[in-house]
PDB file of C-alpha atoms in Angstrom:
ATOM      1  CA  UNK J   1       0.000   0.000   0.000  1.00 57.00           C
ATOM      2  CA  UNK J   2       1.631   3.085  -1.202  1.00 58.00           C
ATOM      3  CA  UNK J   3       1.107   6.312   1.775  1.00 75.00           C
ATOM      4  CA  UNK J   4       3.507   9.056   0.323  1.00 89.00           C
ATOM      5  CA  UNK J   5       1.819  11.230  -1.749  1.00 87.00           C
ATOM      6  CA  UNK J   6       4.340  11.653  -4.323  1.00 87.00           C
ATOM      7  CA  UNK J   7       4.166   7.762  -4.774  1.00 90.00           C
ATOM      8  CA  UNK J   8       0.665   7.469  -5.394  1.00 88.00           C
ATOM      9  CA  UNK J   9       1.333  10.173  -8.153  1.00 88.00           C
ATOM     10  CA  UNK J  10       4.216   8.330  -9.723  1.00 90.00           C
ATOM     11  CA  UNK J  11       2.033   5.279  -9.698  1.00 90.00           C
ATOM     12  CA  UNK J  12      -1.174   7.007 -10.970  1.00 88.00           C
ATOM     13  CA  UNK J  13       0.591   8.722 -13.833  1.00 89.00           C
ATOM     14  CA  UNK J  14       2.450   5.216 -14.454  1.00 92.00           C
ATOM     15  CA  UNK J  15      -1.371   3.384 -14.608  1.00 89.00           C
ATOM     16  CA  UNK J  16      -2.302   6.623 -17.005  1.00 88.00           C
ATOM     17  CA  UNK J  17       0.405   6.055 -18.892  1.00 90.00           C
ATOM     18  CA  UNK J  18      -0.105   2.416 -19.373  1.00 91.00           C
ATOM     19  CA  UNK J  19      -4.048   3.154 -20.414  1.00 89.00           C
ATOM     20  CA  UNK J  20      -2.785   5.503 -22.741  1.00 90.00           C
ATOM     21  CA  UNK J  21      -0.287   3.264 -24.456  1.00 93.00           C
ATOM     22  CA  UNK J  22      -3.541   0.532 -24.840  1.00 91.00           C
ATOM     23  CA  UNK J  23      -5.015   3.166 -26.529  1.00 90.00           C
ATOM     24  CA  UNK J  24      -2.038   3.839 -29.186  1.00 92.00           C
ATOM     25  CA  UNK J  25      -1.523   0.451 -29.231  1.00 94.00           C
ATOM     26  CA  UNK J  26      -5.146  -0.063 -30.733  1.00 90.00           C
ATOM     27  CA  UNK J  27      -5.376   2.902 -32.694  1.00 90.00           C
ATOM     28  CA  UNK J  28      -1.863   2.014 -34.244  1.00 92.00           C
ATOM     29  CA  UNK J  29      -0.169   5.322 -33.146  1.00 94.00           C
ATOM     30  CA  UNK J  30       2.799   6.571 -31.956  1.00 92.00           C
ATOM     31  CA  UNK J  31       2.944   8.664 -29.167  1.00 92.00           C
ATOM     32  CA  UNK J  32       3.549  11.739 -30.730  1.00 91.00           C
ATOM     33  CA  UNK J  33       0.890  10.954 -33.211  1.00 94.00           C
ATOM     34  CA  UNK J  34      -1.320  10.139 -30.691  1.00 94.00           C
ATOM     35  CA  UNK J  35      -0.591  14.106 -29.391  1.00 93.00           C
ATOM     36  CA  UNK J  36      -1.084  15.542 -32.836  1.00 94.00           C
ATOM     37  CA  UNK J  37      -4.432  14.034 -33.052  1.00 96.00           C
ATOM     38  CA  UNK J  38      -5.520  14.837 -29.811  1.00 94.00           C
ATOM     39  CA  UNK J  39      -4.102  18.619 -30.330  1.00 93.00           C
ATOM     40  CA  UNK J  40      -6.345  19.184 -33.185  1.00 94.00           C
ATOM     41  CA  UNK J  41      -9.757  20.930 -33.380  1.00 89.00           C
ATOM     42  CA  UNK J  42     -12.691  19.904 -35.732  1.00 86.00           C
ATOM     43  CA  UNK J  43     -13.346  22.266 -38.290  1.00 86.00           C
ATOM     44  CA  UNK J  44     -10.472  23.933 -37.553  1.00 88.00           C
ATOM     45  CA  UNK J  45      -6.783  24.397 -39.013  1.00 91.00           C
ATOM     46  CA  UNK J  46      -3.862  25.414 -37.603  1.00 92.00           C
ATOM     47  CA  UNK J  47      -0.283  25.874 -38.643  1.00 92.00           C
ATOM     48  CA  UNK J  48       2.438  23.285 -38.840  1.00 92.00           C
ATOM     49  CA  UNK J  49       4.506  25.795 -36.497  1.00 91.00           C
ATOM     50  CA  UNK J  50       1.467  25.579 -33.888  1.00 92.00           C
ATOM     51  CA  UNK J  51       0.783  21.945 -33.905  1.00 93.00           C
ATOM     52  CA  UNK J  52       4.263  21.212 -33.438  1.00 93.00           C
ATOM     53  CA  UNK J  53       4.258  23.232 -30.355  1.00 93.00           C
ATOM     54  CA  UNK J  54       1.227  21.606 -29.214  1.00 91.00           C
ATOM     55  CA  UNK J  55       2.815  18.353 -29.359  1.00 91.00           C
ATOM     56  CA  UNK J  56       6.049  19.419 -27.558  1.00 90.00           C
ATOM     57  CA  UNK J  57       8.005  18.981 -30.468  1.00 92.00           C
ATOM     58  CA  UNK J  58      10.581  21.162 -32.402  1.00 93.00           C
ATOM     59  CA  UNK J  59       8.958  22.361 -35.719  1.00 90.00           C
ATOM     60  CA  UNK J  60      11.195  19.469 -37.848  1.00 92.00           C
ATOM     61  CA  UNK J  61      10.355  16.989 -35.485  1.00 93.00           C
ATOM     62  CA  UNK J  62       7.100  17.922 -35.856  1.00 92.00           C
ATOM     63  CA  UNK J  63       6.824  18.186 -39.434  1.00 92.00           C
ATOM     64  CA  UNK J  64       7.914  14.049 -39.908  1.00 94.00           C
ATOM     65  CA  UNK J  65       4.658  13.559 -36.977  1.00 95.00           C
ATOM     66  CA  UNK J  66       2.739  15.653 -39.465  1.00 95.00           C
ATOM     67  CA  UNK J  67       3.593  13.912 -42.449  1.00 95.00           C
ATOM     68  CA  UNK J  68       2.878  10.791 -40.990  1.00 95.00           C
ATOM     69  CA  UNK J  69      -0.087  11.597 -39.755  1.00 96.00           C
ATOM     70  CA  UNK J  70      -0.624  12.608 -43.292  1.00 95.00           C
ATOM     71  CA  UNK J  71       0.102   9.604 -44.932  1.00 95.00           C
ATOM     72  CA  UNK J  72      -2.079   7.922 -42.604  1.00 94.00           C
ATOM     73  CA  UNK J  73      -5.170   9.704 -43.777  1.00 96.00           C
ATOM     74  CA  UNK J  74      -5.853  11.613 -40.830  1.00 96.00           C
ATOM     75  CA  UNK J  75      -4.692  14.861 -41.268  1.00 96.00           C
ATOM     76  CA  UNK J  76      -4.798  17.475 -44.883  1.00 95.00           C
ATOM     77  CA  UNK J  77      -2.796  20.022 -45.492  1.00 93.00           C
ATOM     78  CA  UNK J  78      -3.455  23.447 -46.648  1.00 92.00           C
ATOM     79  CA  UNK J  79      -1.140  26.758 -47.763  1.00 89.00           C
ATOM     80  CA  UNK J  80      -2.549  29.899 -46.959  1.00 81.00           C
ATOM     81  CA  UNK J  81      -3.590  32.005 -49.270  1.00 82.00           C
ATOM     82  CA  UNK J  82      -1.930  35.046 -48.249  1.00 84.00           C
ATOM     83  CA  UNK J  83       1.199  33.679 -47.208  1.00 82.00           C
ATOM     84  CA  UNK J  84       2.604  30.218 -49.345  1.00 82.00           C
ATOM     85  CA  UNK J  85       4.943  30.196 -46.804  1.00 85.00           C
ATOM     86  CA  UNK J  86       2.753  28.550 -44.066  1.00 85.00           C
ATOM     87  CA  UNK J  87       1.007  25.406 -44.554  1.00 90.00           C
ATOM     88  CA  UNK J  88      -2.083  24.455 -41.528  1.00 92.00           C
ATOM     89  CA  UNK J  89      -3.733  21.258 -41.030  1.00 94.00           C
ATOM     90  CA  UNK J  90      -6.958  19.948 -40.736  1.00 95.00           C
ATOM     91  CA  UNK J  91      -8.729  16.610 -39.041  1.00 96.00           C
ATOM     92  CA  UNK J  92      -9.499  14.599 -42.200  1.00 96.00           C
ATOM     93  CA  UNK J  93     -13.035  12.770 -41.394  1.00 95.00           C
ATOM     94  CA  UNK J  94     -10.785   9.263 -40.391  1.00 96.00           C
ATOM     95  CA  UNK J  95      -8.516  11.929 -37.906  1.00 96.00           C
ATOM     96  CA  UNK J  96     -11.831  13.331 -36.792  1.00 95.00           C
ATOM     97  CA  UNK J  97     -13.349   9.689 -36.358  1.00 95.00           C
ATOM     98  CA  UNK J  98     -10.204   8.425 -34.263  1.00 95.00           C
ATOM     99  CA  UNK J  99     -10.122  11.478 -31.989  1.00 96.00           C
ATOM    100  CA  UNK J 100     -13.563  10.784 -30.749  1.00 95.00           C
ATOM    101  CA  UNK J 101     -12.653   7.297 -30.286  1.00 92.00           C
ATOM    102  CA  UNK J 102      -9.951   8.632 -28.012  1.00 93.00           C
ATOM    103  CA  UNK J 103     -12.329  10.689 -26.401  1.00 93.00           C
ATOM    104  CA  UNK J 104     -14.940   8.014 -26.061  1.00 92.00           C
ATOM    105  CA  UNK J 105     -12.020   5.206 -24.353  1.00 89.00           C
ATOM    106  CA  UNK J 106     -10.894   8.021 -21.985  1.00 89.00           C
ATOM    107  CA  UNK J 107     -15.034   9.173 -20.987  1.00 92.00           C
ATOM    108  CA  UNK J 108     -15.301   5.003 -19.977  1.00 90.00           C
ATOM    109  CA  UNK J 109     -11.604   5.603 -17.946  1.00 87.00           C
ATOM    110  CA  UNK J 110     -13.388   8.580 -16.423  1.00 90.00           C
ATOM    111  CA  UNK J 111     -17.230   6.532 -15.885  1.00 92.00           C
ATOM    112  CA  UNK J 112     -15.327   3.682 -13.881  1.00 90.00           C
ATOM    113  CA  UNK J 113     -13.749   6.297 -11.747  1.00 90.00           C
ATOM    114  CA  UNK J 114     -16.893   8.156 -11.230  1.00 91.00           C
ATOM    115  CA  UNK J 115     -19.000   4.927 -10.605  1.00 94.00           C
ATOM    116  CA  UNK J 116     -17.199   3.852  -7.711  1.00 95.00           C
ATOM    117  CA  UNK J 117     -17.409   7.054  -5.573  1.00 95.00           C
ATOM    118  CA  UNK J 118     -20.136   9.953  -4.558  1.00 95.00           C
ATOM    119  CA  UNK J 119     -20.644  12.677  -5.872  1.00 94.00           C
ATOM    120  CA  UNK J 120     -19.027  14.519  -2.217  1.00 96.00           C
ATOM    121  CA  UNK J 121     -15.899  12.178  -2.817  1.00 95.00           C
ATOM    122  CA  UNK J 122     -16.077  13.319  -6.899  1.00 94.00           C
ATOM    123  CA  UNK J 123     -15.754  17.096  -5.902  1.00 95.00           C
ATOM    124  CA  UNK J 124     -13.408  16.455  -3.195  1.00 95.00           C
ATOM    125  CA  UNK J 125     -11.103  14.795  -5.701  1.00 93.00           C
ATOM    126  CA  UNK J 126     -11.097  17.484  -7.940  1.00 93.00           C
ATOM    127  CA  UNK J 127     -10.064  20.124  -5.724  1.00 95.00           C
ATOM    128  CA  UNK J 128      -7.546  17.690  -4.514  1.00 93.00           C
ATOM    129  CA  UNK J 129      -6.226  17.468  -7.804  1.00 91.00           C
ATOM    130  CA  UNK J 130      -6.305  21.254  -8.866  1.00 93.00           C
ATOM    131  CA  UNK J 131      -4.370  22.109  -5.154  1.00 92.00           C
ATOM    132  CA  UNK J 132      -1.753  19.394  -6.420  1.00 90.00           C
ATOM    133  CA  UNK J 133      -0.924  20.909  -9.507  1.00 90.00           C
ATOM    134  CA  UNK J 134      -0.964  24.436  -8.102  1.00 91.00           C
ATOM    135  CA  UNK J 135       1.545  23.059  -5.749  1.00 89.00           C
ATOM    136  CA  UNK J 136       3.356  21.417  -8.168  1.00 86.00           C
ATOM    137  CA  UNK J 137       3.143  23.838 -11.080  1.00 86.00           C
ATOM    138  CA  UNK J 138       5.232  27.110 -10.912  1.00 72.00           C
ATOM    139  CA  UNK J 139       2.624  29.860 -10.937  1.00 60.00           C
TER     140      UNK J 139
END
């Protein structure tokens, strides 16, 4: 049984971790794949530049995610019109379609939390959890 706070945070983000990778795993993605997806917006495009940063990648690291990510059908790319310079992307319909399923698997993650305690415990948690990063996080 794990007491020290800082443990059961290691171990949480390990079992997050290890949910997430069951994810990937299923969806076929990489990691950093599995970021660009998840960074995107329906409807929406962005630039290269941007999605790299959203990933946590440099912008040529970024660009071989994106071009993966292009050749598997889930992202387009456009140029802008008034600059050729910068080229956005776009969810494709199969990128949209797999980003829901990513949101779906981590809604059930979130139900079996949510079915096992009240709705008191539920709000305590989150506090908890905001506290905890405001601790953690340099502000």
């Amino acid at each position: 049984m794990r007491y020290n706070i800082i443990d059961q945070i290691f171990h949480l983000k390990s079992v997050c971790i290890s949910k997430e990778e069951n994810i990937r795993n299923e969806l076929g993605l990489s990691p950093a794949e599995f970021r660009g997806i998840m960074a995107m917006v329906q409807g929406s495009d962005i630039p290269c530049s941007l999605l790299s940063r959203k990933m946590g990648l440099s912008v040529s690291r970024g660009s071989r995610v994106t071009d993966k990510l292009l050749k598997g059908g889930y992202l387009k790319l456009t140029r802008d019109k008034s600059d050729k310079r910068v080229i956005s992307a776009a969810l494709t319909d199969k990128g949209f379609s797999v980003q829901l399923k990513i949101h779906q698997m981590f809604e059930d993650c979130e139900r079996m939390i949510m079915n096992k305690m009240t709705e008191d415990e539920i709000k305590a948690l989150k506090r908890s959890l905001i506290k905890i990063s405001d601790c953690i996080i340099d502000k």
